[in-house]
């Protein structure tokens, strides 16, 4: 891992990286072998990972990884930017449903949601249809719903209010301000914060973090993306979660060990129990 950021100081209590893409590589190197990625994460106190599949190949990979490694559970879905590109949404959703129902190692339906940054108006209707169908699937299978929301806060709330949400749902890589945080919390969400909360221009995220009850907080990498400061722009990985956790504790004025213990317990609640 010599071309990657160095490992930070280990955390005083284990946490879960609740949103990761172990199968995706970035330009500065191939994806780490899964065993190596898990070992590096565990060495700094990140002992479990939720592997998220965003298209059919990625969803199949996530399910296989979760079946192979005790430290991994899977989430499967069609990413909101993927859905409008598919020639047959019905067939793709049928496979996602089969994968989601394939065993207890598949804990989540996600990431699904809305994204108006990369998908234009011509794909909006299909994107919303896909989102609604994923919500229905999560409720029918009693899976955690994991929501991707980029530049679509009001529409995400509109769809959630229209469809209703399952008992457990997560706002992945929370990207709103304190007002949007309250709106999601009022609807029962867990809010997951990524490396973006460490960015200099993300004061609004830190405001949202500060008002979130401790029992609703999660942490994630979205690796290989969204690498926390001071390594922004380099490849992210689960072993860098301690940088985000320390920033979260500082923003909130929390004891780091107590916050880690809370986030670890919250992740079990949010994803339906223990594993690994």
CSV table of C-alpha atoms in Angstrom, one decimal:
chain,number,residue,atom,x,y,z
A,1,UNK,CA,0.0,0.0,0.0
A,2,UNK,CA,3.0,2.3,-0.4
A,3,UNK,CA,1.1,4.4,-3.0
A,4,UNK,CA,-1.8,4.9,-0.7
A,5,UNK,CA,-2.3,7.2,2.4
A,6,UNK,CA,-0.6,5.9,5.5
A,7,UNK,CA,-2.7,4.2,8.1
A,8,UNK,CA,-3.9,6.5,10.9
A,9,UNK,CA,-3.8,5.8,14.6
A,10,UNK,CA,-6.2,3.0,15.5
A,11,UNK,CA,-9.6,3.8,17.1
A,12,UNK,CA,-10.2,3.1,20.8
A,13,UNK,CA,-13.3,1.1,19.9
A,14,UNK,CA,-14.3,-0.8,16.7
A,15,UNK,CA,-16.6,0.8,14.2
A,16,UNK,CA,-18.3,-0.3,10.9
A,17,UNK,CA,-17.7,1.2,7.5
A,18,UNK,CA,-21.3,1.1,6.5
A,19,UNK,CA,-20.8,2.0,2.9
A,20,UNK,CA,-17.9,0.8,0.8
A,21,UNK,CA,-17.2,-0.3,-2.8
A,22,UNK,CA,-14.3,-2.8,-2.4
A,23,UNK,CA,-14.7,-3.8,-6.1
A,24,UNK,CA,-14.1,-0.4,-7.6
A,25,UNK,CA,-10.6,0.9,-8.5
A,26,UNK,CA,-9.4,4.5,-9.0
A,27,UNK,CA,-6.7,5.9,-11.2
A,28,UNK,CA,-3.8,5.7,-8.8
A,29,UNK,CA,-4.0,1.9,-8.4
A,30,UNK,CA,-6.1,-1.2,-8.6
A,31,UNK,CA,-8.6,-2.1,-5.9
A,32,UNK,CA,-7.0,-3.8,-2.9
A,33,UNK,CA,-7.6,-7.5,-2.7
A,34,UNK,CA,-10.5,-8.0,-0.3
A,35,UNK,CA,-8.4,-9.9,2.3
A,36,UNK,CA,-5.8,-7.1,2.3
A,37,UNK,CA,-8.5,-4.4,2.6
A,38,UNK,CA,-10.1,-6.1,5.5
A,39,UNK,CA,-6.8,-6.7,7.3
A,40,UNK,CA,-5.8,-3.0,6.9
A,41,UNK,CA,-9.2,-1.8,8.1
A,42,UNK,CA,-9.3,-4.2,11.1
A,43,UNK,CA,-5.8,-3.1,12.2
A,44,UNK,CA,-7.1,0.4,12.9
A,45,UNK,CA,-10.4,-0.7,14.4
A,46,UNK,CA,-12.7,-0.8,11.4
A,47,UNK,CA,-13.7,-4.4,11.8
A,48,UNK,CA,-16.8,-4.8,9.6
A,49,UNK,CA,-17.9,-3.4,6.2
A,50,UNK,CA,-21.1,-3.0,4.3
A,51,UNK,CA,-20.3,-3.7,0.7
A,52,UNK,CA,-22.6,-1.9,-1.7
A,53,UNK,CA,-23.3,-3.0,-5.3
A,54,UNK,CA,-24.6,-0.3,-7.6
A,55,UNK,CA,-25.3,-2.2,-10.8
A,56,UNK,CA,-26.0,-5.8,-11.6
A,57,UNK,CA,-22.3,-6.9,-11.8
A,58,UNK,CA,-21.5,-5.0,-8.6
A,59,UNK,CA,-24.6,-6.4,-6.8
A,60,UNK,CA,-23.5,-10.0,-7.7
A,61,UNK,CA,-20.0,-9.2,-6.5
A,62,UNK,CA,-21.3,-7.8,-3.2
A,63,UNK,CA,-23.4,-10.8,-2.5
A,64,UNK,CA,-20.5,-13.2,-3.3
A,65,UNK,CA,-18.1,-11.2,-1.1
A,66,UNK,CA,-20.6,-11.2,1.8
A,67,UNK,CA,-21.0,-15.0,1.5
A,68,UNK,CA,-17.3,-15.4,1.5
A,69,UNK,CA,-16.1,-13.1,4.3
A,70,UNK,CA,-17.7,-13.0,7.7
A,71,UNK,CA,-16.7,-9.3,8.2
A,72,UNK,CA,-18.8,-8.2,5.2
A,73,UNK,CA,-22.5,-7.8,4.6
A,74,UNK,CA,-24.0,-6.7,1.3
A,75,UNK,CA,-26.4,-4.1,-0.1
A,76,UNK,CA,-27.7,-4.4,-3.6
A,77,UNK,CA,-29.5,-2.0,-5.9
A,78,UNK,CA,-29.5,-0.1,-9.1
A,79,UNK,CA,-27.7,3.3,-8.5
A,80,UNK,CA,-30.0,6.2,-9.5
A,81,UNK,CA,-27.6,7.1,-12.3
A,82,UNK,CA,-27.6,3.5,-13.5
A,83,UNK,CA,-31.4,3.0,-13.8
A,84,UNK,CA,-32.0,5.4,-16.8
A,85,UNK,CA,-29.3,3.6,-18.8
A,86,UNK,CA,-30.8,0.1,-18.6
A,87,UNK,CA,-32.6,-1.3,-21.6
A,88,UNK,CA,-34.9,-3.4,-19.3
A,89,UNK,CA,-35.6,-2.0,-15.8
A,90,UNK,CA,-38.1,-4.8,-15.1
A,91,UNK,CA,-35.5,-7.6,-15.7
A,92,UNK,CA,-32.8,-5.7,-13.8
A,93,UNK,CA,-35.1,-5.2,-10.8
A,94,UNK,CA,-36.1,-8.9,-10.9
A,95,UNK,CA,-32.4,-9.8,-10.5
A,96,UNK,CA,-31.9,-7.3,-7.7
A,97,UNK,CA,-34.8,-8.8,-5.8
A,98,UNK,CA,-33.4,-12.3,-6.2
A,99,UNK,CA,-30.0,-11.1,-4.9
A,100,UNK,CA,-31.6,-9.2,-2.0
A,101,UNK,CA,-33.5,-12.3,-1.0
A,102,UNK,CA,-30.6,-14.6,-1.3
A,103,UNK,CA,-29.7,-14.8,2.4
A,104,UNK,CA,-29.1,-13.0,5.7
A,105,UNK,CA,-25.7,-11.8,4.5
A,106,UNK,CA,-27.6,-9.3,2.3
A,107,UNK,CA,-28.8,-6.7,4.7
A,108,UNK,CA,-29.7,-3.7,2.5
A,109,UNK,CA,-31.4,-2.5,-0.6
A,110,UNK,CA,-29.2,0.3,-1.8
A,111,UNK,CA,-27.9,2.5,-2.8
A,112,UNK,CA,-31.0,3.8,-4.5
A,113,UNK,CA,-32.4,7.3,-4.6
A,114,UNK,CA,-32.2,10.4,-6.7
A,115,UNK,CA,-29.3,12.3,-8.4
A,116,UNK,CA,-29.9,15.4,-10.5
A,117,UNK,CA,-26.2,16.1,-10.7
A,118,UNK,CA,-25.3,13.4,-13.2
A,119,UNK,CA,-28.8,12.5,-14.6
A,120,UNK,CA,-30.7,15.1,-16.5
A,121,UNK,CA,-34.4,15.7,-16.9
A,122,UNK,CA,-34.6,13.1,-19.6
A,123,UNK,CA,-33.8,10.4,-17.1
A,124,UNK,CA,-35.7,11.8,-14.1
A,125,UNK,CA,-38.9,9.7,-14.5
A,126,UNK,CA,-37.1,6.4,-14.8
A,127,UNK,CA,-34.8,7.3,-11.9
A,128,UNK,CA,-37.8,8.1,-9.7
A,129,UNK,CA,-39.6,4.9,-10.8
A,130,UNK,CA,-36.5,2.9,-9.8
A,131,UNK,CA,-36.3,4.6,-6.4
A,132,UNK,CA,-40.0,3.8,-5.7
A,133,UNK,CA,-39.5,0.2,-6.7
A,134,UNK,CA,-36.5,-0.1,-4.4
A,135,UNK,CA,-38.4,1.3,-1.5
A,136,UNK,CA,-41.1,-1.2,-2.1
A,137,UNK,CA,-38.6,-4.0,-2.3
A,138,UNK,CA,-36.9,-3.0,1.0
A,139,UNK,CA,-40.2,-3.0,2.8
A,140,UNK,CA,-41.3,-6.3,1.3
A,141,UNK,CA,-38.1,-8.1,2.2
A,142,UNK,CA,-37.5,-6.3,5.5
A,143,UNK,CA,-34.1,-4.9,4.4
A,144,UNK,CA,-32.5,-1.6,5.3
A,145,UNK,CA,-33.0,1.0,2.7
A,146,UNK,CA,-29.8,2.9,1.7
A,147,UNK,CA,-30.5,6.3,0.0
A,148,UNK,CA,-28.2,8.2,-2.4
A,149,UNK,CA,-29.2,11.8,-2.6
A,150,UNK,CA,-27.3,14.3,-4.7
A,151,UNK,CA,-28.8,17.7,-5.4
A,152,UNK,CA,-32.3,16.2,-4.8
A,153,UNK,CA,-33.2,16.8,-1.1
A,154,UNK,CA,-36.7,18.0,-1.7
A,155,UNK,CA,-37.6,15.3,-4.2
A,156,UNK,CA,-36.1,12.6,-2.0
A,157,UNK,CA,-38.4,13.7,0.9
A,158,UNK,CA,-41.4,13.9,-1.5
A,159,UNK,CA,-40.9,10.3,-2.6
A,160,UNK,CA,-40.3,9.1,0.9
A,161,UNK,CA,-43.4,10.8,2.1
A,162,UNK,CA,-45.4,9.4,-0.8
A,163,UNK,CA,-44.1,5.8,-0.5
A,164,UNK,CA,-43.4,5.5,3.2
A,165,UNK,CA,-40.1,4.0,4.3
A,166,UNK,CA,-39.1,0.7,5.9
A,167,UNK,CA,-38.4,0.4,9.6
A,168,UNK,CA,-34.6,0.9,8.9
A,169,UNK,CA,-33.2,3.4,6.5
A,170,UNK,CA,-30.0,5.3,6.0
A,171,UNK,CA,-29.1,8.5,4.3
A,172,UNK,CA,-25.8,7.5,2.8
A,173,UNK,CA,-23.1,10.2,2.6
A,174,UNK,CA,-25.3,12.8,4.2
A,175,UNK,CA,-25.0,15.9,2.1
A,176,UNK,CA,-27.6,18.4,3.5
A,177,UNK,CA,-27.6,21.1,6.1
A,178,UNK,CA,-29.1,21.0,9.6
A,179,UNK,CA,-32.6,21.7,8.4
A,180,UNK,CA,-32.5,18.7,6.0
A,181,UNK,CA,-31.0,16.6,8.7
A,182,UNK,CA,-33.9,17.4,11.0
A,183,UNK,CA,-36.3,16.5,8.2
A,184,UNK,CA,-34.7,13.1,7.7
A,185,UNK,CA,-34.4,12.4,11.4
A,186,UNK,CA,-38.1,13.2,11.9
A,187,UNK,CA,-38.8,10.5,9.4
A,188,UNK,CA,-36.7,7.9,11.3
A,189,UNK,CA,-33.4,8.0,9.3
A,190,UNK,CA,-29.9,7.2,10.4
A,191,UNK,CA,-27.5,9.7,9.0
A,192,UNK,CA,-24.2,8.5,7.7
A,193,UNK,CA,-21.3,10.9,7.4
A,194,UNK,CA,-18.3,10.4,5.1
A,195,UNK,CA,-15.0,12.1,4.6
A,196,UNK,CA,-16.8,15.1,3.2
A,197,UNK,CA,-17.4,16.2,6.7
A,198,UNK,CA,-13.7,16.9,7.0
A,199,UNK,CA,-13.6,19.2,3.9
A,200,UNK,CA,-12.8,22.9,4.5
A,201,UNK,CA,-15.9,24.1,2.7
A,202,UNK,CA,-18.3,21.7,4.5
A,203,UNK,CA,-19.4,23.8,7.4
A,204,UNK,CA,-23.1,23.0,6.7
A,205,UNK,CA,-22.3,19.3,7.1
A,206,UNK,CA,-20.6,19.9,10.4
A,207,UNK,CA,-23.7,21.8,11.5
A,208,UNK,CA,-25.9,18.8,10.5
A,209,UNK,CA,-23.5,16.5,12.3
A,210,UNK,CA,-23.6,18.6,15.5
A,211,UNK,CA,-27.5,18.4,15.8
A,212,UNK,CA,-27.8,14.7,15.0
A,213,UNK,CA,-28.6,12.6,18.1
A,214,UNK,CA,-25.8,10.3,18.9
A,215,UNK,CA,-28.0,7.2,18.5
A,216,UNK,CA,-28.7,8.1,14.8
A,217,UNK,CA,-25.1,8.6,13.6
A,218,UNK,CA,-23.2,6.3,11.3
A,219,UNK,CA,-19.8,6.6,9.6
A,220,UNK,CA,-18.7,5.5,6.1
A,221,UNK,CA,-16.0,5.9,3.5
A,222,UNK,CA,-17.9,5.5,0.2
A,223,UNK,CA,-14.4,4.2,-0.8
A,224,UNK,CA,-12.7,4.5,-3.1
A,225,UNK,CA,-14.2,8.0,-3.2
A,226,UNK,CA,-14.5,11.0,-0.8
A,227,UNK,CA,-11.2,10.5,1.0
A,228,UNK,CA,-11.0,12.6,4.2
A,229,UNK,CA,-8.6,15.4,4.8
A,230,UNK,CA,-5.6,15.5,4.7
A,231,UNK,CA,-5.6,13.0,1.9
A,232,UNK,CA,-8.4,14.4,-0.2
A,233,UNK,CA,-8.1,13.4,-3.8
A,234,UNK,CA,-6.2,10.2,-3.1
A,235,UNK,CA,-7.8,6.7,-3.1
A,236,UNK,CA,-10.1,6.1,-0.1
A,237,UNK,CA,-10.3,2.9,1.8
A,238,UNK,CA,-12.0,1.6,5.0
A,239,UNK,CA,-8.7,1.9,7.0
A,240,UNK,CA,-9.1,5.7,6.7
A,241,UNK,CA,-12.3,5.8,8.7
A,242,UNK,CA,-10.4,6.8,11.9
A,243,UNK,CA,-9.7,10.2,10.2
A,244,UNK,CA,-13.4,10.8,9.8
A,245,UNK,CA,-14.3,9.5,13.2
A,246,UNK,CA,-11.8,11.8,14.9
A,247,UNK,CA,-13.2,14.8,13.0
A,248,UNK,CA,-16.7,13.8,14.0
A,249,UNK,CA,-15.8,13.6,17.6
A,250,UNK,CA,-14.1,17.0,17.5
A,251,UNK,CA,-17.1,18.7,15.8
A,252,UNK,CA,-19.5,17.3,18.4
A,253,UNK,CA,-17.3,17.6,21.4
A,254,UNK,CA,-17.7,13.9,22.1
A,255,UNK,CA,-15.3,11.5,23.7
A,256,UNK,CA,-13.9,9.5,20.8
A,257,UNK,CA,-14.2,6.1,22.4
A,258,UNK,CA,-17.8,6.8,23.4
A,259,UNK,CA,-18.7,8.0,20.0
A,260,UNK,CA,-17.1,5.0,18.3
A,261,UNK,CA,-19.1,2.7,20.6
A,262,UNK,CA,-22.3,4.5,19.8
A,263,UNK,CA,-21.6,4.4,16.0
A,264,UNK,CA,-20.8,0.7,16.2
A,265,UNK,CA,-24.1,-0.1,18.1
A,266,UNK,CA,-26.1,2.2,15.7
A,267,UNK,CA,-24.8,0.3,12.7
A,268,UNK,CA,-26.1,-2.9,14.1
A,269,UNK,CA,-29.5,-1.4,14.6
A,270,UNK,CA,-29.5,0.3,11.2
A,271,UNK,CA,-28.6,-2.9,9.4
A,272,UNK,CA,-30.7,-5.4,11.3
A,273,UNK,CA,-28.4,-7.0,13.8
A,274,UNK,CA,-24.9,-8.4,14.4
A,275,UNK,CA,-22.6,-10.1,11.9
A,276,UNK,CA,-19.0,-11.1,11.7
